[in-house]
Short mmCIF file of C-alpha atoms and ligand atoms in Angstrom, two decimals:
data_model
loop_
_atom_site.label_atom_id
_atom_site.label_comp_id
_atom_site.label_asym_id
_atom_site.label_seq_id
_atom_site.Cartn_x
_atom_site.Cartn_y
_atom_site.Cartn_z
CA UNK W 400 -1.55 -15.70 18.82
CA UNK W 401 -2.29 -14.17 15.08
CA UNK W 402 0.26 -12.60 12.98
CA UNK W 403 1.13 -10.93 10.07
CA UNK W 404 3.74 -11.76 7.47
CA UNK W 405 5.45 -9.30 5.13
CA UNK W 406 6.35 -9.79 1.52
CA UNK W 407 8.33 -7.27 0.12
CA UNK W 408 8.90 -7.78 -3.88
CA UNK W 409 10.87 -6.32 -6.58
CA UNK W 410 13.52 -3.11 -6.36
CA UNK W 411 11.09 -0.90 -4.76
CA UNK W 412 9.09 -3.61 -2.59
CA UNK W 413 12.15 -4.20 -0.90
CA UNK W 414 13.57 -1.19 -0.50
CA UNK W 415 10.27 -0.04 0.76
CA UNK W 416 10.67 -3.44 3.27
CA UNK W 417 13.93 -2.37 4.36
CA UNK W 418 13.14 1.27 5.31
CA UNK W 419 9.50 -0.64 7.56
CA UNK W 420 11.98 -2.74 8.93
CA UNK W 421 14.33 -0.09 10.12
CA UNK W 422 11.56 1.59 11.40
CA UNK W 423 9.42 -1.33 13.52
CA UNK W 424 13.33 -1.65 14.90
CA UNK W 425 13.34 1.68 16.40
CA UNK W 426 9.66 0.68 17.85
CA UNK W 427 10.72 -2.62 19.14
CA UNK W 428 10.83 -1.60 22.86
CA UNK W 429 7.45 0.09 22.57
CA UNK W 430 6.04 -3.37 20.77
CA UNK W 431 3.52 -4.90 23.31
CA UNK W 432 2.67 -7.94 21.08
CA UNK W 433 5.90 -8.57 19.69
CA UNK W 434 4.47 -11.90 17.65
CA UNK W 435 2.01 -9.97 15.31
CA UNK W 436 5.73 -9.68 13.46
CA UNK W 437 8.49 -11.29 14.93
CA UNK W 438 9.51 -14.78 15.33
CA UNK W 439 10.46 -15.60 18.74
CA UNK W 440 13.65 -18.12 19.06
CA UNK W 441 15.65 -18.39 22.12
CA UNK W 442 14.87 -14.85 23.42
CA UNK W 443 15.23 -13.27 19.90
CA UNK W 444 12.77 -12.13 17.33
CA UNK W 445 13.42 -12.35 13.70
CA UNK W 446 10.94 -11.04 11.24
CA UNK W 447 8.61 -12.76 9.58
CA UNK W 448 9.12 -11.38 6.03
CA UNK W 449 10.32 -12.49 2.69
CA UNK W 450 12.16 -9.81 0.51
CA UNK W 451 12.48 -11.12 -2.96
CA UNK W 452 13.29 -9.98 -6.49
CA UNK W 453 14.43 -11.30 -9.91
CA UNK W 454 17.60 -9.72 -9.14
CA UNK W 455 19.74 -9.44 -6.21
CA UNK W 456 21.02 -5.92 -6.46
CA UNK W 457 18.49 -4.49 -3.62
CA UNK W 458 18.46 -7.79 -1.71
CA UNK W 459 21.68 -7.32 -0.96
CA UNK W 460 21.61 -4.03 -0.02
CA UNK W 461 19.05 -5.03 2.81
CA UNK W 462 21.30 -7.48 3.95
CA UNK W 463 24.33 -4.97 4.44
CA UNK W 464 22.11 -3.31 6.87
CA UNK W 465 22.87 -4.60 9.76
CA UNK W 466 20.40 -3.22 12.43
CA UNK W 467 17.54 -5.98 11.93
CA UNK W 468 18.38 -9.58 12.24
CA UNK W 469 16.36 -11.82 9.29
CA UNK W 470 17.14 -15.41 9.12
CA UNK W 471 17.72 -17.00 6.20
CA UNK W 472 14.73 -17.67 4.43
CA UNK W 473 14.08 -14.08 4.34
CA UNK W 474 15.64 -13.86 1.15
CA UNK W 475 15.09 -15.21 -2.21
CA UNK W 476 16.34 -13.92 -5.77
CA UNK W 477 17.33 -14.53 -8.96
CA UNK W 478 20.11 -13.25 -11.44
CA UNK W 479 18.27 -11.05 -13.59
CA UNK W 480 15.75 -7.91 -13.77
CA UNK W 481 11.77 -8.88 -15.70
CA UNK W 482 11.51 -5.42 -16.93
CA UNK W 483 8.10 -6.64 -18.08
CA UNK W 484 4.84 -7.94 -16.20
CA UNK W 485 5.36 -11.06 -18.79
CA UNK W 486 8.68 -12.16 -17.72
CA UNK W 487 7.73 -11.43 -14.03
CA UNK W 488 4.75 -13.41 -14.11
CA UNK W 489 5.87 -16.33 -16.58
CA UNK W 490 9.52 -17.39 -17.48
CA UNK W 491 11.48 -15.28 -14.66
CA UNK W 492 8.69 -15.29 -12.17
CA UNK W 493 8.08 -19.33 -12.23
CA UNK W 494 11.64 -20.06 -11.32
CA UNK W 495 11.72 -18.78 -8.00
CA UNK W 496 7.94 -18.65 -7.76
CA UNK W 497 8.14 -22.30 -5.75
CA UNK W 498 11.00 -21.36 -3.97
CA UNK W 499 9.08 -17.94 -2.52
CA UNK W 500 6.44 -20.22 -1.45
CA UNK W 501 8.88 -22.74 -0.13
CA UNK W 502 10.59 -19.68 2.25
CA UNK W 503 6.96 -18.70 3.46
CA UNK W 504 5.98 -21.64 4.41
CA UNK W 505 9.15 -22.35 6.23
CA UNK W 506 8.56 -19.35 8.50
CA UNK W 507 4.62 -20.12 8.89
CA UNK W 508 5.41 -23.18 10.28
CA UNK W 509 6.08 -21.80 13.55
CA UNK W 510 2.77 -19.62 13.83
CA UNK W 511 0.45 -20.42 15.81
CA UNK W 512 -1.82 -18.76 13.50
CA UNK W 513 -1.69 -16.47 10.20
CA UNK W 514 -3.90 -13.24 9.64
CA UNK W 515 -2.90 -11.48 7.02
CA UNK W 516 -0.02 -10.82 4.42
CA UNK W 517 1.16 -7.36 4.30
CA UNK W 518 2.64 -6.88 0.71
CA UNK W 519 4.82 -4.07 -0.88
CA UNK W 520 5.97 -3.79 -4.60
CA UNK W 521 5.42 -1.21 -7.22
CA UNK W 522 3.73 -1.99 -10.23
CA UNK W 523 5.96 -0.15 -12.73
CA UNK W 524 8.72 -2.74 -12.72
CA UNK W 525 8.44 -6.36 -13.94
CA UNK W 526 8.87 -8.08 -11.22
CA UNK W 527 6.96 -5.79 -8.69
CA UNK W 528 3.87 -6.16 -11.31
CA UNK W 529 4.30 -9.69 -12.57
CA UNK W 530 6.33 -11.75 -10.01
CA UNK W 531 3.78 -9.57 -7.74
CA UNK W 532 0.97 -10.92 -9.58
CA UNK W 533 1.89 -14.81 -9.76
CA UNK W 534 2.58 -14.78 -6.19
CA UNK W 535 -0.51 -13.44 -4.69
CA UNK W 536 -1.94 -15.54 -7.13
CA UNK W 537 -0.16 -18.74 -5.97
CA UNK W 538 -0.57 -18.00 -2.17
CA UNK W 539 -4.39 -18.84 -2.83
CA UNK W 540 -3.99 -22.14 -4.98
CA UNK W 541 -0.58 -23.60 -4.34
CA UNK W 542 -0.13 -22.09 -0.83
CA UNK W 543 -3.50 -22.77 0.42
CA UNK W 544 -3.94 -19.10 2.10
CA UNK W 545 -6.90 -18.50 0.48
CA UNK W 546 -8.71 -17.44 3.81
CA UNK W 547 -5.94 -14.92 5.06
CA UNK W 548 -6.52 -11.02 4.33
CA UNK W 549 -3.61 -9.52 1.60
CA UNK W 550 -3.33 -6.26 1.82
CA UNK W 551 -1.15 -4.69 -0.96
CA UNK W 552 0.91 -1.73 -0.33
CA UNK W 553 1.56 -0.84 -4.17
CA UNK W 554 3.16 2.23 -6.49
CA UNK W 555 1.24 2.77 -8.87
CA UNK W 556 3.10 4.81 -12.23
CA UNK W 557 2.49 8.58 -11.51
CA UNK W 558 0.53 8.91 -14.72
CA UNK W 559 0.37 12.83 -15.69
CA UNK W 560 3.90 12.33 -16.13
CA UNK W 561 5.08 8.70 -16.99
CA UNK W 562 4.33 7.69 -20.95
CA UNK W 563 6.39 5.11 -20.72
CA UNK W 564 4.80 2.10 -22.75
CA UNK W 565 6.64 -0.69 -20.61
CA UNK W 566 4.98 1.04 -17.23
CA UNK W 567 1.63 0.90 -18.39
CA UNK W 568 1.22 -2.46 -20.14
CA UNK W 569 2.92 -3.67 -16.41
CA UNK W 570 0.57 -1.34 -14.39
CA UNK W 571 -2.59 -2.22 -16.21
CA UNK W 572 -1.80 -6.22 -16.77
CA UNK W 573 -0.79 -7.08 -12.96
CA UNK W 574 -3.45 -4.53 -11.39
CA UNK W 575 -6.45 -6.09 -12.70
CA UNK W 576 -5.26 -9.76 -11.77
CA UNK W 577 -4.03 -8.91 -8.49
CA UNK W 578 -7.15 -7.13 -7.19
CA UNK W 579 -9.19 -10.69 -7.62
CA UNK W 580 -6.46 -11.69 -5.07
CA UNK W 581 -5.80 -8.99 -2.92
CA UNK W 582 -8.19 -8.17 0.33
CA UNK W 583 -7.48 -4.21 -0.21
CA UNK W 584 -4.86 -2.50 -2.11
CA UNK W 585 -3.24 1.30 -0.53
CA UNK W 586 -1.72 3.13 -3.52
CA UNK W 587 0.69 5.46 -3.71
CA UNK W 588 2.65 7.11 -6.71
CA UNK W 589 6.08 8.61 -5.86
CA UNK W 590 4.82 11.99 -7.56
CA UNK W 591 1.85 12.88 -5.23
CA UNK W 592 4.80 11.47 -2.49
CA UNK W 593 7.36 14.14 -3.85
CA UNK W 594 4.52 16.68 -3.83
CA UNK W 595 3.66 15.98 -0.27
CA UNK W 596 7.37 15.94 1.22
CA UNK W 597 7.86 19.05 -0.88
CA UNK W 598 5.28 20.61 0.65
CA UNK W 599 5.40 19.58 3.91
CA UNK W 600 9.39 19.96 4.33
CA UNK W 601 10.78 22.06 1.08
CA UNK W 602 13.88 19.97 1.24
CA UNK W 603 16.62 20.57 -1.55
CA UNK W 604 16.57 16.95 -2.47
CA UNK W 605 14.35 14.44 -2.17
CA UNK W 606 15.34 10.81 -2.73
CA UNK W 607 13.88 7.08 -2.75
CA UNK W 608 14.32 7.21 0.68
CA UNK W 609 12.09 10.32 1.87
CA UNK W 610 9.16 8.34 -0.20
CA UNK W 611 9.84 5.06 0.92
CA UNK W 612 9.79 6.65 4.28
CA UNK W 613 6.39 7.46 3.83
CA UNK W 614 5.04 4.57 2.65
CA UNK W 615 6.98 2.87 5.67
CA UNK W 616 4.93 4.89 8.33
CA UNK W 617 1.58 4.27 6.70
CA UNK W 618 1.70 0.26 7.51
CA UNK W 619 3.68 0.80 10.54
CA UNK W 620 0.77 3.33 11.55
CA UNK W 621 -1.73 0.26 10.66
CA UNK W 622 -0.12 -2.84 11.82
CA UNK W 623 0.79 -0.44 15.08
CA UNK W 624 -3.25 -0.87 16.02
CA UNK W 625 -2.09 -4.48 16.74
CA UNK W 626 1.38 -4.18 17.94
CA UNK W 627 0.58 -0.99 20.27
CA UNK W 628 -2.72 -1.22 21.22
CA UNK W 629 -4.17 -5.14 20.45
CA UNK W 630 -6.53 -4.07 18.51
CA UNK W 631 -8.40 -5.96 16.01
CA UNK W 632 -7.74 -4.68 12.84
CA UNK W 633 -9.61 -7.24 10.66
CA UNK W 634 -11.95 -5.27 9.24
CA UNK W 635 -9.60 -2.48 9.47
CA UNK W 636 -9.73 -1.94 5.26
CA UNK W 637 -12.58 -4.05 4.69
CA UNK W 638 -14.60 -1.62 6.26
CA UNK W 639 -13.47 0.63 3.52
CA UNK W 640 -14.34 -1.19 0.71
CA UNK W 641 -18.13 -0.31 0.07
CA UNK W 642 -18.29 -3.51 -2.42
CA UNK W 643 -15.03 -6.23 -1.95
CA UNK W 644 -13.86 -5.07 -5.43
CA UNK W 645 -14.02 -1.37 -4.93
CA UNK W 646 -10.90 -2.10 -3.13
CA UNK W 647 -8.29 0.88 -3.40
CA UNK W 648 -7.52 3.39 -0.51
CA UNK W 649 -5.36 6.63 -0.99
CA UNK W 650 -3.54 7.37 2.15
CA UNK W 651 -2.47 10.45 3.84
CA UNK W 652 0.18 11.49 6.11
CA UNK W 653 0.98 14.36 8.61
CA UNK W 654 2.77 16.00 10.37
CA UNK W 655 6.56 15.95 8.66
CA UNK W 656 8.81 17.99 10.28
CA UNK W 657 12.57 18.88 9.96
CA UNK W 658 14.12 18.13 13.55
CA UNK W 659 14.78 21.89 14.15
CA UNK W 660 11.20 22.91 12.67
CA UNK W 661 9.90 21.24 15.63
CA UNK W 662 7.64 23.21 17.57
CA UNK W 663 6.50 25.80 15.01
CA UNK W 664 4.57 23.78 13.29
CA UNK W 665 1.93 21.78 15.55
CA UNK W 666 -1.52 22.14 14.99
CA UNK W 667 -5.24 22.42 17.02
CA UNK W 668 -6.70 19.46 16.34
CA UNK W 669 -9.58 20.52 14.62
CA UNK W 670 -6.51 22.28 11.88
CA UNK W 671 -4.37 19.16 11.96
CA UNK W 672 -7.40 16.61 10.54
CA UNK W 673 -9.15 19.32 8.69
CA UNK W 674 -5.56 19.74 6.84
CA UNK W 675 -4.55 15.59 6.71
CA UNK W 676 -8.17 15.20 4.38
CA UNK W 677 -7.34 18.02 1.92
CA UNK W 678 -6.63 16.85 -1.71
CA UNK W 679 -3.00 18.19 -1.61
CA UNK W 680 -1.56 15.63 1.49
CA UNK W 681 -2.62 12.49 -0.66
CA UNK W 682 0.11 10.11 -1.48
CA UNK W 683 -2.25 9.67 -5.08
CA UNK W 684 -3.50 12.68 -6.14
CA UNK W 685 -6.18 12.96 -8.47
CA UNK W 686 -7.05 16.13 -10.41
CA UNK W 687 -10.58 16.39 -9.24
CA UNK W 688 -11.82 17.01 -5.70
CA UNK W 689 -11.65 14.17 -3.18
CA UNK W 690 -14.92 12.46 -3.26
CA UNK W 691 -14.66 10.16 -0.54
CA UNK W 692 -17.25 7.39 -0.27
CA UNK W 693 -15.33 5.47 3.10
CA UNK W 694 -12.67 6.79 4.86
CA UNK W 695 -10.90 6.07 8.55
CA UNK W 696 -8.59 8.90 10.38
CA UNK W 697 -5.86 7.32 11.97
CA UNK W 698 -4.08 9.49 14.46
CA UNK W 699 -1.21 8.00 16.33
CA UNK W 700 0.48 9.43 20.00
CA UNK W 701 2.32 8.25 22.74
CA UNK W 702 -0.32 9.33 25.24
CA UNK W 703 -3.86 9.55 25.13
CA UNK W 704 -5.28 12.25 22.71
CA UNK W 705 -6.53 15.19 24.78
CA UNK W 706 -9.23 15.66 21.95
CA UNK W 707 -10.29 11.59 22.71
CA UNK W 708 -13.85 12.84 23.84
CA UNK W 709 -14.29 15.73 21.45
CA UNK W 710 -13.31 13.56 18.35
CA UNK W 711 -16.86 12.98 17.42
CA UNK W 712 -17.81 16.89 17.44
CA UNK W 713 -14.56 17.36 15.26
CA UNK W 714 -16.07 14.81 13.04
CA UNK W 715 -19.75 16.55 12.69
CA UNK W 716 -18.30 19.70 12.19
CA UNK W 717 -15.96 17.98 9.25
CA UNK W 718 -18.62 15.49 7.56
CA UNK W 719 -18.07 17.43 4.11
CA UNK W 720 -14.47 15.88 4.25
CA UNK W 721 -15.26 12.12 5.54
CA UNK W 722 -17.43 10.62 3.17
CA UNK W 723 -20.48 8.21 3.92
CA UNK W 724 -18.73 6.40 6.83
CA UNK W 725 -16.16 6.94 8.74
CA UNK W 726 -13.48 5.39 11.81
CA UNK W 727 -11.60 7.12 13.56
CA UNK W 728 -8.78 5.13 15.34
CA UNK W 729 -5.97 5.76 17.83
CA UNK W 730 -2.69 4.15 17.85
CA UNK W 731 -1.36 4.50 20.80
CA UNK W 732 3.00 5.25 20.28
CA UNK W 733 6.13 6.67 19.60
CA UNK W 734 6.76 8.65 16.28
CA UNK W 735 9.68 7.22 15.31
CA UNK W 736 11.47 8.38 11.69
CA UNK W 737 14.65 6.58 10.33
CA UNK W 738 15.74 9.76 8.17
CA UNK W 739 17.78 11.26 10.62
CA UNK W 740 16.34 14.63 9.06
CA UNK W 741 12.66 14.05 10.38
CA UNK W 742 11.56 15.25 13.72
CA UNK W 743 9.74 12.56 15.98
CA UNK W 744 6.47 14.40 15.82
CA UNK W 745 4.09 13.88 19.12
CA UNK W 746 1.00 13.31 16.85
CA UNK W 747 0.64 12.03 13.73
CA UNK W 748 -2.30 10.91 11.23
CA UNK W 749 -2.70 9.06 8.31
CA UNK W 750 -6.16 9.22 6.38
CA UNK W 751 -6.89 6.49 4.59
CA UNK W 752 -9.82 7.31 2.15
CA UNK W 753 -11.84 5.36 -0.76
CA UNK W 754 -12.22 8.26 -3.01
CA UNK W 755 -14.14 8.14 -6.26
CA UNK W 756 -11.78 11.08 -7.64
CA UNK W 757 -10.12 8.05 -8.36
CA UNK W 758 -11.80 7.54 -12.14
CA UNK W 759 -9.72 10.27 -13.63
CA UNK W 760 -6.51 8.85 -12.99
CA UNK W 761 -7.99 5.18 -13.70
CA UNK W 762 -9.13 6.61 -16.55
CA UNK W 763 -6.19 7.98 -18.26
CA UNK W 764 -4.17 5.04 -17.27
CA UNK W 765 -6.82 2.98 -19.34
CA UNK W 766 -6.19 5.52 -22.45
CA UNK W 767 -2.79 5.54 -22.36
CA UNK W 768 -2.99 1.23 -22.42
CA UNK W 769 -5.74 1.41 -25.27
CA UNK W 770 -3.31 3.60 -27.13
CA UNK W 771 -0.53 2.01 -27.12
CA UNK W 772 -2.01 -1.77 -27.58
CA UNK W 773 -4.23 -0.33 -30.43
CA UNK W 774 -0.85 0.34 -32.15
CA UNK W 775 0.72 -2.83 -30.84
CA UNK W 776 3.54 -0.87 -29.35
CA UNK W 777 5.84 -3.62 -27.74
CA UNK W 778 3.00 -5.63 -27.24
CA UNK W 779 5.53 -8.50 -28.89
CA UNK W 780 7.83 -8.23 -26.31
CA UNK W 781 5.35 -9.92 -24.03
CA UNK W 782 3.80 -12.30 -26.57
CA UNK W 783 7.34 -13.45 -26.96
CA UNK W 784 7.36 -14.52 -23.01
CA UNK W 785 4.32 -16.62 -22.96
CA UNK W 786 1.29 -14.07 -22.54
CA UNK W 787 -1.65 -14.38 -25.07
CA UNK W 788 -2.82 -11.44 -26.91
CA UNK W 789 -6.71 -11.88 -25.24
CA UNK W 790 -4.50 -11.25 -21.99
CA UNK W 791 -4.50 -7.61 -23.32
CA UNK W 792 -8.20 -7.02 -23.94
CA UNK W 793 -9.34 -8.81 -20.83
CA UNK W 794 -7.23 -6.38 -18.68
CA UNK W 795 -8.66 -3.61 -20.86
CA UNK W 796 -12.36 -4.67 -20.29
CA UNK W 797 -11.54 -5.33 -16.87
CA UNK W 798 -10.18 -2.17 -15.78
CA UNK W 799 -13.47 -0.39 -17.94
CA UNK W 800 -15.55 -1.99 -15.23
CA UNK W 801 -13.76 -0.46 -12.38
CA UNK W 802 -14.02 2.80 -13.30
CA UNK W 803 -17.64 2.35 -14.66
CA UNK W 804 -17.88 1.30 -10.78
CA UNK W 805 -16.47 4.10 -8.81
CA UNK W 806 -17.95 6.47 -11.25
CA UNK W 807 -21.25 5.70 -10.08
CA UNK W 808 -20.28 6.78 -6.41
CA UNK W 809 -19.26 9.80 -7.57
CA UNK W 810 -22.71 10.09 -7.43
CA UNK W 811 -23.47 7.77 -4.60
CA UNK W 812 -27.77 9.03 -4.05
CA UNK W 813 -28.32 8.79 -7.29
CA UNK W 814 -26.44 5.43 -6.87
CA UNK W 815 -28.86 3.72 -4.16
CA UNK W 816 -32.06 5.23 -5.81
CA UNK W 817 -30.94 3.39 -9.30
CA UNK W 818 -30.41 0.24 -7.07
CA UNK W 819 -33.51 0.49 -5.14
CA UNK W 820 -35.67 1.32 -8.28
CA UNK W 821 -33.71 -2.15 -10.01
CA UNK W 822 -35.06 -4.11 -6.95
CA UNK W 823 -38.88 -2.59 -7.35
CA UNK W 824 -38.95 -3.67 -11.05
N1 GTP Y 1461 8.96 4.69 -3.96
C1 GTP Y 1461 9.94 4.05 -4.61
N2 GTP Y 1461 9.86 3.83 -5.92
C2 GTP Y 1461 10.86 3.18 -6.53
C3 GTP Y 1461 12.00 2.71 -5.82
N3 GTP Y 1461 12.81 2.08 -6.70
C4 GTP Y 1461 12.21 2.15 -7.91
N4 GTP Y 1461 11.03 2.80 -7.80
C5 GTP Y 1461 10.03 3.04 -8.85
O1 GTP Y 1461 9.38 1.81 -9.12
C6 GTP Y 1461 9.42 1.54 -10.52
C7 GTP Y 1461 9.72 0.06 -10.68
O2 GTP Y 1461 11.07 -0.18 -10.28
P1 GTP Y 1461 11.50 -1.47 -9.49
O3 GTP Y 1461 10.65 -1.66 -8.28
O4 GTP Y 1461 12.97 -1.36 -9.26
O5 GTP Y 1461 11.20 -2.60 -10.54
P2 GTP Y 1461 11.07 -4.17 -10.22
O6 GTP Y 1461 9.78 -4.44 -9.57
O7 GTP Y 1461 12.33 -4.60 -9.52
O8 GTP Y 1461 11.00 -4.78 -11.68
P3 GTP Y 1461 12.18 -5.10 -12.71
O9 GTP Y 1461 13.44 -4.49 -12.18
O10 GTP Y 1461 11.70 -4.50 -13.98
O11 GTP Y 1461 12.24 -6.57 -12.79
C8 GTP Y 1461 10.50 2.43 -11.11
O12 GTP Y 1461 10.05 2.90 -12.33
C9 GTP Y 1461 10.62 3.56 -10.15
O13 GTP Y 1461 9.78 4.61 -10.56
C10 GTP Y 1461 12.06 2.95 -4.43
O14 GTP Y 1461 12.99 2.60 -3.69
N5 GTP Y 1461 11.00 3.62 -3.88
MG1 MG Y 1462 14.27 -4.96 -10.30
#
């Protein structure tokens, strides 16, 4: 029997973990294959997840919840906040780091067999950047998981708005180490997630919670192909990932609903994925137009989808919106929200998509970090804690590349034909 253990680090990595938990509680009846994420002992299932943090402040929080059961070595933290991506990854990080590894390995031992980590954190924060970073790091040498799939769940800064020097020097440092590490990595930034609750709800306040709720229902929605319907997921995000580096995959999510909005606002099919791939239901928008290169539709019922047959003429009618490639899956469940609020919608989607749009907000992420290095704005700060200063310019040339990378799908014919003319030379 595979599984699938969860790692939830840092403030909003575990708040994120607590709001998934809550949520595959609700959906515990409904779980056919119950050891993808629970432990079984004596009749019971624990999860097999880790929450940890440099501080305990959110740890705690998680454990005053009392609707999930976690056993003990679900929880590891220290005494202080990193604040930066140095202090997460060196000093602060490497005191609990062997610990972390010590509490994973305690709860492999009883698998028969290990997939995949699922990983949240957001890279703003110290600890969700750098902790983040030496872990996923550490899983591969010290752990030995080399050959197990990590997929990331990560918030990213929201960059139009954030010029904070601390997020970007964290953002930029941990994303271009953890992507060596990391099988694929969903991103999210809790502005395009305000936008889309905003949009889809027009609430009078929006908290941590509505976002974290989102994030929550996009792996539940995933890791539901295997709990649901058995599944093999595998290749799930691989299949995204037109090289293994060109790793990053925007989701989407529909329908929200307030509970007493319930019934006005269902869609036709053909409306409800035509209006999931638009450029305003991303979780990370980008200013341009989507330009997907791989993409997979996700939609998620308790019964079989009366459009199951017609999917594929949906999906010819709607190339212009799917990219090169795409999947289209079905995930066979309940709705379930935790946010009282939130009506249990009878179909949902997510659309994951690997969208080239992507350069712009790469891009001016990669300014912002040139900027503020160029004028060695705090860049002491994380000299002081053990990082070198070539640290800085390999993350700079490093993140270059990327976007050099996707730009070239942005024009993906003119892509192959340079390829194809390099292999006639
Ligand atoms: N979506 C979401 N974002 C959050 C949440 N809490 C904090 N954030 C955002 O994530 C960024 C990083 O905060 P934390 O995750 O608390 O930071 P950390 O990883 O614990 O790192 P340090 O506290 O600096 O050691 C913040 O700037 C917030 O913008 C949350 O519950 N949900
Ligand atoms: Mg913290």
């Amino acid at each position: 029997m595979s599984s699938a253990f969860h790692i939830h680090i840092g403030g909003a990595g575990v708040m994120i973990g607590d709001m998934l938990w809550q949520l595959y509680e609700k959906e515990y009846n409904e779980t056919n294959q119950k050891n993808y994420i629970y432990n079984e002992v004596d009749g019971n299932h624990y999860p097999l997840a880790l929450f940890v943090d440099t501080d305990d402040r959110m740890i705690h929080e998680v454990q005053r919840n009392k609707s999930v059961k976690f056993k003990k070595h679900s929880f590891l933290h220290g005494k202080e906040d990193a604040l930066t991506y140095a202090r997460g990854c060196y000093d602060g990080g490497r005191l609990i780091q062997d610990e972390a590894l010590e509490c994973i390995r305690k709860q492999i031992e009883t698998m028969d067999r290990l997939d995949e980590f699922v990983i949240t954190s957001s890279i703003s924060g110290g600890t969700g950047s750098g902790f983040c970073t030496r872990l996923v790091a550490e899983l591969n040498w010290q752990g030995g998981y080399r050959e197990v799939r990590k997929n990331g769940f990560i918030i990213f800064p929201s960059s139009e708005m954030s010029n904070n020097i601390i997020d970007t020097y964290n953002a930029v440092l941990s994303i271009n180490i953890m992507r060596e590490y990391l099988t694929s990595i969903t991103i999210f930034d809790n502005q395009s997630m305000y936008n889309v609750i905003d949009h889809q709800l027009g609430l009078d306040f929006v908290d941590y919670q509505h976002l974290n709720n989102l994030v929550a229902q996009i792996i539940s929605s995933y890791t539901g192909l295997r709990r649901f319907n058995s599944e093999d997921n595998s290749e799930f995000f691989s299949n995204m990932c037109p090289y293994p580096h060109l790793q990053f995959i925007i989701p989407s999510y529909g329908k929200l609903t307030l509970m007493n909005d319930y019934n006005r606002k269902e869609l036709e099919s053909k409306q409800f994925i035509q209006y999931l791939t638009t450029k305003d239901q991303k979780l990370y928008q980008c200013p341009s137009n989507p330009n997907h290169i791989l993409t997979t539709l996700l939609l998620r019922q308790q019964y079989l989808n009366p459009f199951f047959g017609k999917l594929d003429i949906i999906h010819k009618n709607l190339d212009y919106f799917f990219g090169y490639r795409s999947d289209i899956f079905q995930c066979k469940s309940s709705n379930y929200q935790v946010l009282p609020e939130l009506a249990e919608m009878k179909q949902t989607g997510t659309f994951f998509s690997n969208d080239a749009s992507i350069v712009s907000r790469l891009q001016a992420l990669l300014d912002k970090f040139y900027k503020f290095k160029k004028r060695q704005a705090y860049t002491d700060t994380y000299l002081k804690e053990g990082m070198e200063n070539r640290e800085f310019s390999e993350a700079e040339e490093r993140l270059s590349s990327l976007i050099i990378d996707y730009d070239e799908f942005r024009n993906f014919e003119q892509y192959i034909n340079r390829d194809l003319k390099q292999d006639e030379l």
